[in-house]
């Protein structure tokens, strides 16, 4: 086609050329800076000590939002800032709570005052030494934080007792202090954020950890670089970590298979077996840190009848749920607390399935006047809930309860659960620390874990456990809490699940803490 | 009417459209249940902390008051501040804009590149094998869901054949050209059939018209008739079809960005909807609406050039 020499054509072509040029310029300018090529050795390295150097490319669930530990509540942010900012204590892969920036923590005889000795010779990545003042500032921040204050209510004051010694004063005996100090959000930062505002710190965090923040290209990647002055000599091995957030579960798995990333957080359970059998890829699992439940709303007259609750407990086929809905990644739950927590009661088992007995119980309840129709709220688009709810629907129909499945988007679902505006729902929870006080506190804080049931017994038992220094007695109290929930059958335990990561074979030394958090300090590439 | 008037009148149309978009989006997203403060603070947050955040974000005001505040900020050029990122919505969009613009531009380029020749090929001999093949391709293209095609292309072209990257935006200009090819192609495949069918039909219609018969009678070459007379007259409706479909194209980016793990504006919007990050949802919808408006504006402009009668109407 010949181009007309008409002047209007020139005008339009010019306009379009400007638009296209603009598009290309923005496109080019948007490219990430350095290349994120895989460093280190070849595939198949099984040696646990990595070769120093290399860039590890990590695909996260979603983008980090806020790298200020006292303001963040989300896991992707936590998994990034915990590489930069260390805590006084941390949860190890074996579930033990081990000191990091603390050397020791000693309680007074009445457990109302703890003296924490700080590790000596530790420096922040900007060169300033770690002091008691920094710890006082940091603990004060987490105690007053909007997201986490409920876990630290017992603390009344934190003060410096010397250059490397801190005193924590509590309103009541608090033998469990060390357990809650292992929360990654209780990070230790410089006093007054080293002169930054909280908002500035959220994008420019500084800590004592093995890595420092090199760059954060919002929407693209976070690059962490080795902290050259890290207090643990010779560590970390990696030169850099580049964290991206592929937009979907599928994209994350495909990038791992396509060698565009070296490890990914949380592949969907449907893909775990496939990844395990993919050459060059292995799957790492934490202990069971997540627990899933069928939550019965006690405001519903149907569930006020204990026979119906017992019938549901007898009818639900947890084996089928784990096998089909969770693709065999989890395991059948017992106690409502995930099995990773301290004092987890392994003697609590879900009952043997007995649909005949369950059916009889429902029939009796119907004679007593209950309406055996109920709706089950699930998160729309969530494959596990989708299949799981159908299994539960079938199980309950078998015993005479008609279930309508109502998918709803996840934000609206949480709001409905908090408001008690549902009949049945499937919900899960994970713990951030192995100390069971977080789980017990969450149960109470969320209206008997959304069941809208009574909190009185749990409050009484947790109140006693929180101030009890004798570990045997604490174990007894937590056992009672677990038995109580199992007997009430308002919260029907379904399954436990680990945190799962997909890892390329040449990555060695990568570990997950017992609560599923990635530890990159010893990670690197094999020979 | 002059060309300037034409442009001016089209620009005036933008104002009610933008206003309408802000109105619909604001009310829809605020009427859906879900609390951004709860998402931001997590399960451990106390009711006091939630209430404090509601106040800070102005969510304790009535919805009409919130809408008026939003419009006021918009008039001052402020798209709002993201609840989640505590950063300006405008800045967050700009950060992710290159990916989405690349996707839209690249798809439009592929559509033009593929649809034009296919339509001419089909129209050159109606009913022949080539015409039937093009029509079969069109129906298949219309019928394949974009997300499925995306996953298939990734599996076979990226993972098994390792010809192109499985996901991501790539590095540098050539990196983008390479990485964005599959996502752009995925979007293009859904839209090409619409353009092909319309352009083919127009070419056939024009080829039958009297002035073409006259041109032949005058003894003009077949090549000159096809390109200078037939194609030129068949283009305007196809431009309309293409620009109308830009709306689908922009909508398609939201899904395709997910499939290919591209952190673009569409992906920003999806996560914002889940987190009830109202300012982002509002800003991105407005931004998408503006893209559609701007592209349609260029389409009108181009059409007025291709068909001078439109100018004077």
PDB file of C-alpha atoms in Angstrom, chain A residues 351-466:
ATOM      1  CA  UNK A 351     -12.737 -40.800  66.397  1.00  0.00           C
ATOM      2  CA  UNK A 352     -12.999 -43.824  64.161  1.00  0.00           C
ATOM      3  CA  UNK A 353     -15.435 -43.021  61.337  1.00  0.00           C
ATOM      4  CA  UNK A 354     -18.920 -44.349  62.131  1.00  0.00           C
ATOM      5  CA  UNK A 355     -21.587 -43.058  59.719  1.00  0.00           C
ATOM      6  CA  UNK A 356     -24.233 -45.434  61.084  1.00  0.00           C
ATOM      7  CA  UNK A 357     -23.917 -44.115  64.624  1.00  0.00           C
ATOM      8  CA  UNK A 358     -23.718 -40.564  63.292  1.00  0.00           C
ATOM      9  CA  UNK A 359     -26.899 -41.049  61.283  1.00  0.00           C
ATOM     10  CA  UNK A 360     -28.730 -42.291  64.358  1.00  0.00           C
ATOM     11  CA  UNK A 361     -27.527 -39.279  66.363  1.00  0.00           C
ATOM     12  CA  UNK A 362     -28.769 -36.875  63.677  1.00  0.00           C
ATOM     13  CA  UNK A 363     -32.114 -38.659  63.540  1.00  0.00           C
ATOM     14  CA  UNK A 364     -32.476 -38.237  67.328  1.00  0.00           C
ATOM     15  CA  UNK A 365     -31.561 -34.571  67.045  1.00  0.00           C
ATOM     16  CA  UNK A 366     -34.102 -34.040  64.262  1.00  0.00           C
ATOM     17  CA  UNK A 367     -36.763 -35.565  66.551  1.00  0.00           C
ATOM     18  CA  UNK A 368     -35.688 -33.022  69.150  1.00  0.00           C
ATOM     19  CA  UNK A 369     -36.516 -30.332  66.628  1.00  0.00           C
ATOM     20  CA  UNK A 370     -33.330 -29.269  64.795  1.00  0.00           C
ATOM     21  CA  UNK A 371     -33.348 -28.380  61.108  1.00  0.00           C
ATOM     22  CA  UNK A 372     -30.686 -30.534  59.393  1.00  0.00           C
ATOM     23  CA  UNK A 373     -29.886 -28.003  56.661  1.00  0.00           C
ATOM     24  CA  UNK A 374     -26.684 -26.027  56.820  1.00  0.00           C
ATOM     25  CA  UNK A 375     -24.435 -23.968  54.588  1.00  0.00           C
ATOM     26  CA  UNK A 376     -20.669 -24.430  54.388  1.00  0.00           C
ATOM     27  CA  UNK A 377     -18.703 -21.274  53.599  1.00  0.00           C
ATOM     28  CA  UNK A 378     -15.448 -21.744  51.672  1.00  0.00           C
ATOM     29  CA  UNK A 379     -12.874 -19.491  50.057  1.00  0.00           C
ATOM     30  CA  UNK A 380     -13.762 -19.135  46.392  1.00  0.00           C
ATOM     31  CA  UNK A 381     -11.051 -20.326  44.036  1.00  0.00           C
ATOM     32  CA  UNK A 382      -9.212 -22.315  46.694  1.00  0.00           C
ATOM     33  CA  UNK A 383      -8.736 -25.814  45.295  1.00  0.00           C
ATOM     34  CA  UNK A 384      -8.291 -27.493  48.692  1.00  0.00           C
ATOM     35  CA  UNK A 385     -11.486 -26.018  50.134  1.00  0.00           C
ATOM     36  CA  UNK A 386     -13.340 -26.726  46.935  1.00  0.00           C
ATOM     37  CA  UNK A 387     -12.609 -30.461  47.002  1.00  0.00           C
ATOM     38  CA  UNK A 388     -12.634 -30.637  50.810  1.00  0.00           C
ATOM     39  CA  UNK A 389     -16.076 -29.081  51.041  1.00  0.00           C
ATOM     40  CA  UNK A 390     -17.474 -31.607  48.574  1.00  0.00           C
ATOM     41  CA  UNK A 391     -16.118 -34.466  50.674  1.00  0.00           C
ATOM     42  CA  UNK A 392     -17.684 -32.968  53.805  1.00  0.00           C
ATOM     43  CA  UNK A 393     -20.928 -32.350  51.931  1.00  0.00           C
ATOM     44  CA  UNK A 394     -21.082 -35.998  50.892  1.00  0.00           C
ATOM     45  CA  UNK A 395     -20.125 -37.245  54.388  1.00  0.00           C
ATOM     46  CA  UNK A 396     -22.821 -35.162  56.055  1.00  0.00           C
ATOM     47  CA  UNK A 397     -25.521 -35.959  53.509  1.00  0.00           C
ATOM     48  CA  UNK A 398     -24.853 -39.614  54.265  1.00  0.00           C
ATOM     49  CA  UNK A 399     -25.891 -39.003  57.882  1.00  0.00           C
ATOM     50  CA  UNK A 400     -28.888 -36.841  57.038  1.00  0.00           C
ATOM     51  CA  UNK A 401     -27.492 -33.293  57.095  1.00  0.00           C
ATOM     52  CA  UNK A 402     -27.973 -31.369  53.858  1.00  0.00           C
ATOM     53  CA  UNK A 403     -25.034 -29.094  53.126  1.00  0.00           C
ATOM     54  CA  UNK A 404     -25.053 -26.157  50.715  1.00  0.00           C
ATOM     55  CA  UNK A 405     -21.574 -25.007  49.724  1.00  0.00           C
ATOM     56  CA  UNK A 406     -21.212 -21.207  49.569  1.00  0.00           C
ATOM     57  CA  UNK A 407     -17.977 -19.964  48.011  1.00  0.00           C
ATOM     58  CA  UNK A 408     -17.070 -16.398  48.950  1.00  0.00           C
ATOM     59  CA  UNK A 409     -13.912 -14.378  48.389  1.00  0.00           C
ATOM     60  CA  UNK A 410     -11.296 -14.723  51.107  1.00  0.00           C
ATOM     61  CA  UNK A 411     -11.504 -11.175  52.539  1.00  0.00           C
ATOM     62  CA  UNK A 412     -15.272 -11.376  52.827  1.00  0.00           C
ATOM     63  CA  UNK A 413     -14.917 -14.854  54.349  1.00  0.00           C
ATOM     64  CA  UNK A 414     -12.639 -13.633  57.137  1.00  0.00           C
ATOM     65  CA  UNK A 415     -15.005 -10.774  57.892  1.00  0.00           C
ATOM     66  CA  UNK A 416     -17.967 -13.173  58.044  1.00  0.00           C
ATOM     67  CA  UNK A 417     -15.985 -15.459  60.364  1.00  0.00           C
ATOM     68  CA  UNK A 418     -15.055 -12.607  62.676  1.00  0.00           C
ATOM     69  CA  UNK A 419     -18.651 -11.395  62.749  1.00  0.00           C
ATOM     70  CA  UNK A 420     -19.966 -14.926  63.312  1.00  0.00           C
ATOM     71  CA  UNK A 421     -22.004 -14.495  60.142  1.00  0.00           C
ATOM     72  CA  UNK A 422     -21.821 -18.068  58.816  1.00  0.00           C
ATOM     73  CA  UNK A 423     -23.065 -21.555  59.672  1.00  0.00           C
ATOM     74  CA  UNK A 424     -20.040 -23.753  58.946  1.00  0.00           C
ATOM     75  CA  UNK A 425     -16.675 -22.786  57.514  1.00  0.00           C
ATOM     76  CA  UNK A 426     -13.334 -24.381  56.706  1.00  0.00           C
ATOM     77  CA  UNK A 427     -10.463 -22.398  58.213  1.00  0.00           C
ATOM     78  CA  UNK A 428      -6.821 -22.966  58.973  1.00  0.00           C
ATOM     79  CA  UNK A 429      -4.184 -21.472  61.200  1.00  0.00           C
ATOM     80  CA  UNK A 430      -0.437 -21.657  61.650  1.00  0.00           C
ATOM     81  CA  UNK A 431       1.744 -20.773  64.575  1.00  0.00           C
ATOM     82  CA  UNK A 432       4.710 -18.379  64.408  1.00  0.00           C
ATOM     83  CA  UNK A 433       6.347 -19.759  67.539  1.00  0.00           C
ATOM     84  CA  UNK A 434       6.444 -23.249  69.033  1.00  0.00           C
ATOM     85  CA  UNK A 435       5.229 -21.920  72.384  1.00  0.00           C
ATOM     86  CA  UNK A 436       1.512 -22.865  72.448  1.00  0.00           C
ATOM     87  CA  UNK A 437       0.534 -19.561  74.081  1.00  0.00           C
ATOM     88  CA  UNK A 438       0.130 -17.991  70.633  1.00  0.00           C
ATOM     89  CA  UNK A 439      -2.361 -20.644  69.512  1.00  0.00           C
ATOM     90  CA  UNK A 440      -4.300 -20.527  72.774  1.00  0.00           C
ATOM     91  CA  UNK A 441      -4.380 -16.716  72.691  1.00  0.00           C
ATOM     92  CA  UNK A 442      -5.550 -16.776  69.103  1.00  0.00           C
ATOM     93  CA  UNK A 443      -8.343 -19.217  69.971  1.00  0.00           C
ATOM     94  CA  UNK A 444      -9.624 -16.856  72.656  1.00  0.00           C
ATOM     95  CA  UNK A 445      -9.049 -13.679  70.611  1.00  0.00           C
ATOM     96  CA  UNK A 446     -11.037 -15.058  67.692  1.00  0.00           C
ATOM     97  CA  UNK A 447     -14.217 -15.937  69.662  1.00  0.00           C
ATOM     98  CA  UNK A 448     -13.312 -19.541  70.414  1.00  0.00           C
ATOM     99  CA  UNK A 449     -11.677 -19.785  67.009  1.00  0.00           C
ATOM    100  CA  UNK A 450     -14.693 -18.345  65.185  1.00  0.00           C
ATOM    101  CA  UNK A 451     -17.104 -20.892  66.689  1.00  0.00           C
ATOM    102  CA  UNK A 452     -18.685 -18.117  68.789  1.00  0.00           C
ATOM    103  CA  UNK A 453     -18.645 -20.662  71.614  1.00  0.00           C
ATOM    104  CA  UNK A 454     -17.651 -20.022  75.196  1.00  0.00           C
ATOM    105  CA  UNK A 455     -14.100 -18.882  75.951  1.00  0.00           C
ATOM    106  CA  UNK A 456     -14.442 -19.224  79.725  1.00  0.00           C
ATOM    107  CA  UNK A 457     -12.679 -22.577  80.169  1.00  0.00           C
ATOM    108  CA  UNK A 458      -9.847 -21.710  77.805  1.00  0.00           C
ATOM    109  CA  UNK A 459      -9.317 -18.328  79.453  1.00  0.00           C
ATOM    110  CA  UNK A 460      -9.100 -19.947  82.862  1.00  0.00           C
ATOM    111  CA  UNK A 461      -6.638 -22.624  81.718  1.00  0.00           C
ATOM    112  CA  UNK A 462      -4.460 -20.230  79.691  1.00  0.00           C
ATOM    113  CA  UNK A 463      -4.466 -17.776  82.603  1.00  0.00           C
ATOM    114  CA  UNK A 464      -3.018 -20.508  84.803  1.00  0.00           C
ATOM    115  CA  UNK A 465      -0.558 -21.795  82.193  1.00  0.00           C
ATOM    116  CA  UNK A 466       0.820 -18.322  81.483  1.00  0.00           C
TER     117      UNK A 466
END
